[in-house]
PDB file of C-alpha atoms in Angstrom:
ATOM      1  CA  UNK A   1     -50.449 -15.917 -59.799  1.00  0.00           C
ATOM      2  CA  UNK A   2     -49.936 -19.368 -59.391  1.00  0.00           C
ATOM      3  CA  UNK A   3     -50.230 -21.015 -56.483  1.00  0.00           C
ATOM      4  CA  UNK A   4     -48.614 -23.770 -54.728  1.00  0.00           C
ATOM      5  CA  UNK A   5     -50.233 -25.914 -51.859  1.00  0.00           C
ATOM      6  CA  UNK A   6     -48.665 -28.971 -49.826  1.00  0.00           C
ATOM      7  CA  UNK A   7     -49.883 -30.397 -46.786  1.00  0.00           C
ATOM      8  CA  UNK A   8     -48.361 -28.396 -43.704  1.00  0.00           C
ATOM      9  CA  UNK A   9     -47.057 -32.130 -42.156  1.00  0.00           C
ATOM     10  CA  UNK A  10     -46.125 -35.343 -42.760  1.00  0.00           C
ATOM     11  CA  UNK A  11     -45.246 -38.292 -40.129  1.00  0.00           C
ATOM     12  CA  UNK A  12     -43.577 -40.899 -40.589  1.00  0.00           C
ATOM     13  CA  UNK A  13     -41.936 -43.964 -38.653  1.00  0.00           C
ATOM     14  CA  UNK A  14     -38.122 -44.858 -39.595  1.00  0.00           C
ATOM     15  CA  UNK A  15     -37.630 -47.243 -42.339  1.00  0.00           C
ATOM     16  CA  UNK A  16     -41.192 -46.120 -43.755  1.00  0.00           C
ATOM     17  CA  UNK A  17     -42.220 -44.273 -46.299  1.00  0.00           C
ATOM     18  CA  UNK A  18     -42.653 -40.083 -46.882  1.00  0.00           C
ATOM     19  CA  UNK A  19     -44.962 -38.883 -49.455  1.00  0.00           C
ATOM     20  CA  UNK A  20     -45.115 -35.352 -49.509  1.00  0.00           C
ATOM     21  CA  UNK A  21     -47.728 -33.276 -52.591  1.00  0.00           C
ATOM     22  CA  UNK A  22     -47.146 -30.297 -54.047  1.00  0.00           C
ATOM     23  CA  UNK A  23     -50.954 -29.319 -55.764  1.00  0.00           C
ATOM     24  CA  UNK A  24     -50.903 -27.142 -58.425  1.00  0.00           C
ATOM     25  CA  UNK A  25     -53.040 -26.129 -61.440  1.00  0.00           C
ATOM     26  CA  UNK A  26     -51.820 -28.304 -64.110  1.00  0.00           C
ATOM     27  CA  UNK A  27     -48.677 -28.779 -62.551  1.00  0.00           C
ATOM     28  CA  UNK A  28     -47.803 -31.719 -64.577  1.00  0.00           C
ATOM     29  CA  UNK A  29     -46.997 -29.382 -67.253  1.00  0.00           C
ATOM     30  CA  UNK A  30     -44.266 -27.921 -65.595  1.00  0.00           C
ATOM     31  CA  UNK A  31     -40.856 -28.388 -63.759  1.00  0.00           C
ATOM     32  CA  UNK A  32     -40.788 -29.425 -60.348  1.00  0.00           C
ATOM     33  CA  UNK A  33     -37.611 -29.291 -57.930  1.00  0.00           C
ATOM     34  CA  UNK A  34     -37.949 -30.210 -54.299  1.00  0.00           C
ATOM     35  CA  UNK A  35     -35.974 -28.632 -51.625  1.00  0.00           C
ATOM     36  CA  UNK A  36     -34.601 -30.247 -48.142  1.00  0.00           C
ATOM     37  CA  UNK A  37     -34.676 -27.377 -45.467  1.00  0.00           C
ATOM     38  CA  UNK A  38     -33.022 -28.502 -41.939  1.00  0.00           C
ATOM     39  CA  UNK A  39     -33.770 -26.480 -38.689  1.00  0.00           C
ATOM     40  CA  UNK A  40     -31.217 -23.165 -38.926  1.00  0.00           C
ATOM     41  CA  UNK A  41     -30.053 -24.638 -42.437  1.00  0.00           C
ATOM     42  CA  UNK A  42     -30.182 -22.833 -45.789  1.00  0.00           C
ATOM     43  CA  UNK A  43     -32.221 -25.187 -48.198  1.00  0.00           C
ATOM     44  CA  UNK A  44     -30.568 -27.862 -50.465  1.00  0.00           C
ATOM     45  CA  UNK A  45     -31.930 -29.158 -53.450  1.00  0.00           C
ATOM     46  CA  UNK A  46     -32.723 -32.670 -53.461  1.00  0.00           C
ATOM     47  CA  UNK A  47     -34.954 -33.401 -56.575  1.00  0.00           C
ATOM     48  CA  UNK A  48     -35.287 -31.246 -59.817  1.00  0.00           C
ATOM     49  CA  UNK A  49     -37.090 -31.890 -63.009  1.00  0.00           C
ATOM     50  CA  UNK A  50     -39.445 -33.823 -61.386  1.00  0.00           C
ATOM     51  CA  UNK A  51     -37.277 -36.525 -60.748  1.00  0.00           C
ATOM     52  CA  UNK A  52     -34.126 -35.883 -61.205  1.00  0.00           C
ATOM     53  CA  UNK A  53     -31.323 -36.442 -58.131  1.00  0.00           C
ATOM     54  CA  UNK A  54     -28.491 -34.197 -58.010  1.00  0.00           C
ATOM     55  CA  UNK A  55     -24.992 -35.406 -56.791  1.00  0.00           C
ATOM     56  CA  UNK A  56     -24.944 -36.613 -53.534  1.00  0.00           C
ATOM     57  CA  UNK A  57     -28.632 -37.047 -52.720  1.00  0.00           C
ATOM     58  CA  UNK A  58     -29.420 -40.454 -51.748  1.00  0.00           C
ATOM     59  CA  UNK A  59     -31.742 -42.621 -54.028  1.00  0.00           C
ATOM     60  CA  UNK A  60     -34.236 -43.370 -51.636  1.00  0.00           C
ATOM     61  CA  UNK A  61     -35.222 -39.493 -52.988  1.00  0.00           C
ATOM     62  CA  UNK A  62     -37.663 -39.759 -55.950  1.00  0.00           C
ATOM     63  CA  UNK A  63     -40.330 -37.393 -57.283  1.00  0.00           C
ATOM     64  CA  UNK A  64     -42.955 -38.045 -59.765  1.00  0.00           C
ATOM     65  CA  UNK A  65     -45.275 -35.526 -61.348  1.00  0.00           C
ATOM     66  CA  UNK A  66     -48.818 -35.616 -63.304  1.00  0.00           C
ATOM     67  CA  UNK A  67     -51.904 -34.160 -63.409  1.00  0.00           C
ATOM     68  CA  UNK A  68     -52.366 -31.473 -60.717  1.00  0.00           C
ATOM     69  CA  UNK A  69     -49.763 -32.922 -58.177  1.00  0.00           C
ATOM     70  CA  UNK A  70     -46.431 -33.722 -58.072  1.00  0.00           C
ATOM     71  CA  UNK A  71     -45.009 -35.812 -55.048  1.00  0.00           C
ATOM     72  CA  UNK A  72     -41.584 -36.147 -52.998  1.00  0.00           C
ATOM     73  CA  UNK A  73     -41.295 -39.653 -52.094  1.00  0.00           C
ATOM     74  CA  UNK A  74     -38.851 -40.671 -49.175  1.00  0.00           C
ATOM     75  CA  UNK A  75     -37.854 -44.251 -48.837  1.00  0.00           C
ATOM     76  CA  UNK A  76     -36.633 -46.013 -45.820  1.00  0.00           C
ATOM     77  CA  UNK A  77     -36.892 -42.971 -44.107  1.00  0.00           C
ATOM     78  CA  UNK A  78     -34.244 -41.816 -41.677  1.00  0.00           C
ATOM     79  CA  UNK A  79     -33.986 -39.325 -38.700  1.00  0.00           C
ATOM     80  CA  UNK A  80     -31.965 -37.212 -40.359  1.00  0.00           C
ATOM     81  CA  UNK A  81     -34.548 -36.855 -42.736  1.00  0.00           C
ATOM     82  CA  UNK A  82     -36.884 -34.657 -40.670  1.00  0.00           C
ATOM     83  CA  UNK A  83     -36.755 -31.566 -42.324  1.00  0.00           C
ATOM     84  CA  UNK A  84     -38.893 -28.827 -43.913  1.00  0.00           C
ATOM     85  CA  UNK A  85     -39.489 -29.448 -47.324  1.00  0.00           C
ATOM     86  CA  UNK A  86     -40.864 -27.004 -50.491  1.00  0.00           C
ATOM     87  CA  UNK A  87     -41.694 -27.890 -53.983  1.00  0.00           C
ATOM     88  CA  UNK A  88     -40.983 -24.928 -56.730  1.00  0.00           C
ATOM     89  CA  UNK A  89     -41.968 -24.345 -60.233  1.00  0.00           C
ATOM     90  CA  UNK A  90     -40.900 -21.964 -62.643  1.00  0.00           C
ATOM     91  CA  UNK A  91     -44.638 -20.093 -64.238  1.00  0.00           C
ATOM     92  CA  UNK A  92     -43.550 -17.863 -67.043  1.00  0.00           C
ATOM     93  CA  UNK A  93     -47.089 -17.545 -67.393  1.00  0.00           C
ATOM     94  CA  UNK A  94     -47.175 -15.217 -65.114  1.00  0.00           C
ATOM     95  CA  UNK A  95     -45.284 -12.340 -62.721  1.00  0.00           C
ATOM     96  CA  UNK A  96     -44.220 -14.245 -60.132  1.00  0.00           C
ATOM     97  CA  UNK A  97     -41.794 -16.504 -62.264  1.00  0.00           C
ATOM     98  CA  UNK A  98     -40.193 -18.514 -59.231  1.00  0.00           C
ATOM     99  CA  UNK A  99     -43.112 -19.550 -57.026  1.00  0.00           C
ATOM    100  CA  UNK A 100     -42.599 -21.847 -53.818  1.00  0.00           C
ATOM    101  CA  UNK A 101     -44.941 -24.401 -52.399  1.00  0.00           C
ATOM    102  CA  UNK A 102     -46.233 -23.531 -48.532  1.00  0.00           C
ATOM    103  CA  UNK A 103     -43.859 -26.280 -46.984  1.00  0.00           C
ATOM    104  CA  UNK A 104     -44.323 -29.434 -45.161  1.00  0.00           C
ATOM    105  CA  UNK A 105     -42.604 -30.207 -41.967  1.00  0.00           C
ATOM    106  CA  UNK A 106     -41.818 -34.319 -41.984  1.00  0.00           C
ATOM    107  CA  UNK A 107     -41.365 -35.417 -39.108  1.00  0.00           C
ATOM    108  CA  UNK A 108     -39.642 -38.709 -37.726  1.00  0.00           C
ATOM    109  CA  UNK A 109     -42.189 -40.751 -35.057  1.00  0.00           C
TER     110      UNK A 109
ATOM    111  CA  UNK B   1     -16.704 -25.792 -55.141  1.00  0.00           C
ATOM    112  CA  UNK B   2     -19.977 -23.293 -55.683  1.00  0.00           C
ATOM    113  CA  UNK B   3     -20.772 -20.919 -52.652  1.00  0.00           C
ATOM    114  CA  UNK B   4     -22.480 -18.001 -51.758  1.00  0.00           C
ATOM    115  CA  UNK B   5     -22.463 -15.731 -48.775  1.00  0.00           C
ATOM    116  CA  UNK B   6     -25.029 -13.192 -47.922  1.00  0.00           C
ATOM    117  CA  UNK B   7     -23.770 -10.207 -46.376  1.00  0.00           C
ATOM    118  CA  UNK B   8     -25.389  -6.968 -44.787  1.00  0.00           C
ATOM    119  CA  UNK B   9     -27.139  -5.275 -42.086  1.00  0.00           C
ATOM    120  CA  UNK B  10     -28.998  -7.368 -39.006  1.00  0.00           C
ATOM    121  CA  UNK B  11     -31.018  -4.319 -37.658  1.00  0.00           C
ATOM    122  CA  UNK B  12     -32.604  -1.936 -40.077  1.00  0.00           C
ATOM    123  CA  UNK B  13     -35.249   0.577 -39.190  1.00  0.00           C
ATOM    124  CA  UNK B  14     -38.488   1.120 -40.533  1.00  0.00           C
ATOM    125  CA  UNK B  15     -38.269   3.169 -43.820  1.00  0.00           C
ATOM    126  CA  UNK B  16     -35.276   2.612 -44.535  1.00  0.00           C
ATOM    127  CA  UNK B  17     -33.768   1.244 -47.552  1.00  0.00           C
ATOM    128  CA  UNK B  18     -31.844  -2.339 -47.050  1.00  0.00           C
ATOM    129  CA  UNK B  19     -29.057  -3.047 -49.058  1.00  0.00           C
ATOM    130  CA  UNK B  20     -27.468  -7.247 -49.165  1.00  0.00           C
ATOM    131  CA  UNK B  21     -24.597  -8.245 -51.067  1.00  0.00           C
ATOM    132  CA  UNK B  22     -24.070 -11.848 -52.748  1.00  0.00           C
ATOM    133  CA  UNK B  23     -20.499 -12.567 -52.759  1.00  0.00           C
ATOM    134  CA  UNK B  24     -20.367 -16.136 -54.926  1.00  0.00           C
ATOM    135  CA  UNK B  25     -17.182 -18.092 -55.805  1.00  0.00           C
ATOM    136  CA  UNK B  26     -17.146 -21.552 -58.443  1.00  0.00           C
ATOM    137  CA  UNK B  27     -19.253 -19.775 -61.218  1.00  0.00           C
ATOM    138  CA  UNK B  28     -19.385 -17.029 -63.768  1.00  0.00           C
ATOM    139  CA  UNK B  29     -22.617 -14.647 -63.604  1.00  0.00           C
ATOM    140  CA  UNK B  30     -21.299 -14.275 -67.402  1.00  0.00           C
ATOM    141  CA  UNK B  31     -21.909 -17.928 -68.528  1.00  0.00           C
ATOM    142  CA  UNK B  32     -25.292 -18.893 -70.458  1.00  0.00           C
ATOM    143  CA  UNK B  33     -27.585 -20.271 -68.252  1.00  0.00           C
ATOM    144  CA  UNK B  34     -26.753 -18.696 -64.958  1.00  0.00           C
ATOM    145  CA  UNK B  35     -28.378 -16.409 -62.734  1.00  0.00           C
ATOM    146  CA  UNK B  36     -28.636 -15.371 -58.512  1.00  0.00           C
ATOM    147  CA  UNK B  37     -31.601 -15.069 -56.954  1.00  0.00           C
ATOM    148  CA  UNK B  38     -32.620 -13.506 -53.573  1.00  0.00           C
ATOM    149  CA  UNK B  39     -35.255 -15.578 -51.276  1.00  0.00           C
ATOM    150  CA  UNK B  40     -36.260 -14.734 -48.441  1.00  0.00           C
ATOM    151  CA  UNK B  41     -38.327 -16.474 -45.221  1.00  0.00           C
ATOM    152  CA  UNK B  42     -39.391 -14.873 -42.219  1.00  0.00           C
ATOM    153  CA  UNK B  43     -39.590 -16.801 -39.050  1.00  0.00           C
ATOM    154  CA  UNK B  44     -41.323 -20.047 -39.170  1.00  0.00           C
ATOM    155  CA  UNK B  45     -42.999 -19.010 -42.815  1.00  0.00           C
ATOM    156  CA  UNK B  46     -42.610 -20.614 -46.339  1.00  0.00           C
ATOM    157  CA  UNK B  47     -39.961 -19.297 -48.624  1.00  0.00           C
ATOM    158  CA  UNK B  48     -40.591 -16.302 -50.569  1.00  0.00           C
ATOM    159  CA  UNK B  49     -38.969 -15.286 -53.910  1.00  0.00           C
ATOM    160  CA  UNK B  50     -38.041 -11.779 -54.131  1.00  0.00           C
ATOM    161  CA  UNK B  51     -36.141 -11.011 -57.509  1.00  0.00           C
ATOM    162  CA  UNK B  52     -33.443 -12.478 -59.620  1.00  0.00           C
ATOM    163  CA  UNK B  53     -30.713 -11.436 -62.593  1.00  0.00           C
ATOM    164  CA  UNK B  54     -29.874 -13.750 -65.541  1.00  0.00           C
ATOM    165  CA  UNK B  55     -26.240 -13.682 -66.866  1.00  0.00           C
ATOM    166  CA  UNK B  56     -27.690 -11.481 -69.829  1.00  0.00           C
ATOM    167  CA  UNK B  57     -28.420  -8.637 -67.276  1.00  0.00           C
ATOM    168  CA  UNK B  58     -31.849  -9.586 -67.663  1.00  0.00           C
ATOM    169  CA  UNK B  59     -34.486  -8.693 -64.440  1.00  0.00           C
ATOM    170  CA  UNK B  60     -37.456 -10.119 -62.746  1.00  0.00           C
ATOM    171  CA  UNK B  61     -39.144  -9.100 -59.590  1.00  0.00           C
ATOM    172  CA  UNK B  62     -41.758 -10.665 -57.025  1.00  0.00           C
ATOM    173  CA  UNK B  63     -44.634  -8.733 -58.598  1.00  0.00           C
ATOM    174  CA  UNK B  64     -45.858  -7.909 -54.693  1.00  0.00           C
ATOM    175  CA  UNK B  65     -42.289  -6.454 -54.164  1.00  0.00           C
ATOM    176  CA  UNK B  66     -41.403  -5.100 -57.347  1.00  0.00           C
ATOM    177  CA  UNK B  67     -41.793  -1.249 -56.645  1.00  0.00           C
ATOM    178  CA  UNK B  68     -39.275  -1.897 -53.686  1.00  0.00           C
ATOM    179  CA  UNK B  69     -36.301  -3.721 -55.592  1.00  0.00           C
ATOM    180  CA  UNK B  70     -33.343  -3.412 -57.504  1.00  0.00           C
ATOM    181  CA  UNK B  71     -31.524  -5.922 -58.242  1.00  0.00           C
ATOM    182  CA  UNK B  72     -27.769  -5.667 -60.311  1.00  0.00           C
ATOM    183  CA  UNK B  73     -24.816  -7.427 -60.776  1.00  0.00           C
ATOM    184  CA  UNK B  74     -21.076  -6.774 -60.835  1.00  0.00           C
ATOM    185  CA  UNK B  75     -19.819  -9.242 -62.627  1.00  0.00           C
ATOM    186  CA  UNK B  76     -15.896  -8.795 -62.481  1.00  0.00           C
ATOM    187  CA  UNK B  77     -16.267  -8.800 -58.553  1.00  0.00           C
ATOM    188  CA  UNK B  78     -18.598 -11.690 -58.384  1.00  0.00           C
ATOM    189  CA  UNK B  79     -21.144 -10.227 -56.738  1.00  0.00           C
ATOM    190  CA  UNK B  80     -25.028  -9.408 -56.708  1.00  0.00           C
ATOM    191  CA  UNK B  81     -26.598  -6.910 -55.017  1.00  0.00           C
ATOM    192  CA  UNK B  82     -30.516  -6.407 -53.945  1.00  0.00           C
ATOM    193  CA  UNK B  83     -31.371  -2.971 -52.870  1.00  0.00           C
ATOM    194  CA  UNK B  84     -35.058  -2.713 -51.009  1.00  0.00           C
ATOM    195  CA  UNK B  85     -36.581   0.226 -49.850  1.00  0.00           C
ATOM    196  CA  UNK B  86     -39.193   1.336 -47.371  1.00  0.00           C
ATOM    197  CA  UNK B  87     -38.322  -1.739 -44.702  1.00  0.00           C
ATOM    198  CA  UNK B  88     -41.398  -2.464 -42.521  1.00  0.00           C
ATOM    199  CA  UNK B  89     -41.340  -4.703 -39.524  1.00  0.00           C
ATOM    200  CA  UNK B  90     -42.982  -7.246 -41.919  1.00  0.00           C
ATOM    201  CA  UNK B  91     -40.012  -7.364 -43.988  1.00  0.00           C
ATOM    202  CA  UNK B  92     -38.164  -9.091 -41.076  1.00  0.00           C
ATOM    203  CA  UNK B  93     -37.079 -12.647 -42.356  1.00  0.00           C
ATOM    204  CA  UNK B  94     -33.803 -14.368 -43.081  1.00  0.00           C
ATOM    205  CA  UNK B  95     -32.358 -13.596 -47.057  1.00  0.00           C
ATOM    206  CA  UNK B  96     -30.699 -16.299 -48.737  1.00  0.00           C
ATOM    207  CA  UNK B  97     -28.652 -15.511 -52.227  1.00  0.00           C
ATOM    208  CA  UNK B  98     -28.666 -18.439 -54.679  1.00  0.00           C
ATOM    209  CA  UNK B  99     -27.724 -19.511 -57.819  1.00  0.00           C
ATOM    210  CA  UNK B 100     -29.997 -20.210 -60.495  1.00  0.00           C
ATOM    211  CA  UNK B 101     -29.663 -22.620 -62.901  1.00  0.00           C
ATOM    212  CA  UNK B 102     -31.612 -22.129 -66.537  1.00  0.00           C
ATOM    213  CA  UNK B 103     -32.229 -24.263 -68.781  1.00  0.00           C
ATOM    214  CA  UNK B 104     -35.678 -22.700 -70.713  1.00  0.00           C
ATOM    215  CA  UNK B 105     -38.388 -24.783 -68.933  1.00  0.00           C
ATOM    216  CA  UNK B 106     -36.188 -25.921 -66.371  1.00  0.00           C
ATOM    217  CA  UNK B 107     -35.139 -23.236 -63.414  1.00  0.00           C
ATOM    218  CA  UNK B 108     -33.938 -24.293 -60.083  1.00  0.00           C
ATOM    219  CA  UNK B 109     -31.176 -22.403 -57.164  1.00  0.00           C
ATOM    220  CA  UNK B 110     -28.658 -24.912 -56.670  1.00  0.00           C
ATOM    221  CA  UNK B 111     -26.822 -24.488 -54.093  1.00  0.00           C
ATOM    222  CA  UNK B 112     -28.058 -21.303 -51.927  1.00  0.00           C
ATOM    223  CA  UNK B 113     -25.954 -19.014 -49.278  1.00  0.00           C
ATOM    224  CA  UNK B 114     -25.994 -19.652 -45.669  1.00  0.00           C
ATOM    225  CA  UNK B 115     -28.399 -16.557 -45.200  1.00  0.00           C
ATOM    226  CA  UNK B 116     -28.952 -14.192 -43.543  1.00  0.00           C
ATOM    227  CA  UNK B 117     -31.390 -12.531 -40.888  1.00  0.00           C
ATOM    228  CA  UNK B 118     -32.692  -8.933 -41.058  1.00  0.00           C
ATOM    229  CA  UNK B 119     -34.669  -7.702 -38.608  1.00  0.00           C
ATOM    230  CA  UNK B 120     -36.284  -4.180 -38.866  1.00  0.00           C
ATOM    231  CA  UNK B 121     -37.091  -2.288 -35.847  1.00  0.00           C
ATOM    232  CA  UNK B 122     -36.660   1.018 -34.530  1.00  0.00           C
TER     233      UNK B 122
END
C-alpha cells in the first residue's frame, strides 16, 4: 500500500518559516490535503489540492507538490500554530484508498 | 453550518463488537459527491483510516481492518454507522466521523466530528 512519510518534528521561531514534507512515491501525481491537528482537537483541514486554502485559513498557509514530496509551508509563523500536522492522499491504486502521512509535531521555539 | 458528532460506548471489552454512530447536520449523504468516513488515532499515534460510504451506497474498508467492519448509512436520519467486531486492547484510540468530499481525483474530510475515545478493557 502506499505509504506516507513526514518528518516526526519541525521547530520553528515566531515570525519564521514552517516547512513541513510529506514523501511519497510519485506523489506529485496525486492530491494532497494537509490537516491542522491541535492538542485534544479534532483535525481541520487547512490545505487541499495541493494548494488550495479553504475558507477561513489564513494565507500564510500554502502547499506545493512535485516529484516525490509535497510540502506545507507556514509563513510568519505564530504560536497558535503549534500543532500536529498530516498530509493525505487519495491511492485508488490500491486498498487502502485514504492513506495518512505519519504526522509532524511543529513546534513554536 | 456542517457538523458531526460521534457517539457511542467509552469502555468496551475485549471481543466484543463496537458499534459508533455519526449523527451529521448541513449536508445530504444523498447528494453527488458526498461521503462520511470513520478515522481513528490512538493515543499519541498518526491517524488511521478505517472505512468510508459514498452517497451511492458505495463501500471501502482499511484493507488491515476490513474483515472487522461494516459500515452503512441511514440516510433519512442523517446518520452513519460503523460496526467493528472482535475489539482488542489495540483497538483503543479516539474515532472521529467526517465528511468526505469527492470530486474523482480529489478526496478530502472537511470538516470532521469532535471524536470520540474508546477504550477496550476488561
Amino acid at each position: 500500500s502506499y505509504v506516507l512519510t513526514q518528518p516526526p518534528s519541525v521547530s520553528v521561531a515566531p515570525g519564521q518559516t514552517a516547512r513541513i514534507t510529506c514523501g511519497g512515491n510519485n506523489i506529485g501525481s496525486k492530491s494532497v490535503h494537509w490537516y491542522q491537528q491541535k492538542p485534544g482537537q479534532a483535525p481541520v483541514l487547512v490545505v487541499y489540492d495541493d494548494s488550495d486554502r479553504p475558507s477561513g485559513i489564513p494565507e500564510r498557509f500554502s502547499g506545493s507538490n512535485s516529484g516525490n514530496t509535497a510540502t506545507l509551508t507556514i509563513s510568519r509563523v505564530e504560536a497558535g500554530d503549534e500543532a500536529d500536522y498530516y498530509c493525505q492522499v487519495w491511492d485508488s491504486s490500491s486498498d487502502l484508498y485514504y492513506v495518512f502521512g505519519t504526522g509532524t509535531k511543529v513546534t513554536v521555539l | 453550518q456542517i457538523t458531526l458528532k460521534e457517539s457511542g460506548p467509552t469502555l468496551v471489552k475485549p471481543t466484543q463488537t463496537l458499534t459508533l454512530t455519526c449523527t451529521f447536520s448541513g449536508f445530504s449523504l444523498s447528494t453527488s459527491g458526498v461521503g462520511v468516513g470513520w478515522i481513528r488515532q490512538p493515543p499519541g499515534k498518526a491517524l488511521e483510516w478505517l472505512a468510508l460510504i459514498y452517497w451511492d451506497d458505495d463501500k471501502r474498508y482499511s484493507p488491515s481492518l476490513k474483515s472487522r467492519l461494516t459500515i452503512t448509512k441511514d440516510t433519512s436520519k442523517n446518520q452513519v454507522v460503523l460496526t467493528m467486531t472482535n475489539m482488542d486492547p489495540v483497538d483503543t484510540a479516539t474515532y472521529y466521523c467526517a465528511r468526505l468530499l469527492w470530486f474523482g481525483d480529489l478526496n478530502w474530510f472537511d470538516p470532521w466530528g469532535q471524536g470520540t475515545l474508546v477504550t477496550v478493557s476488561s
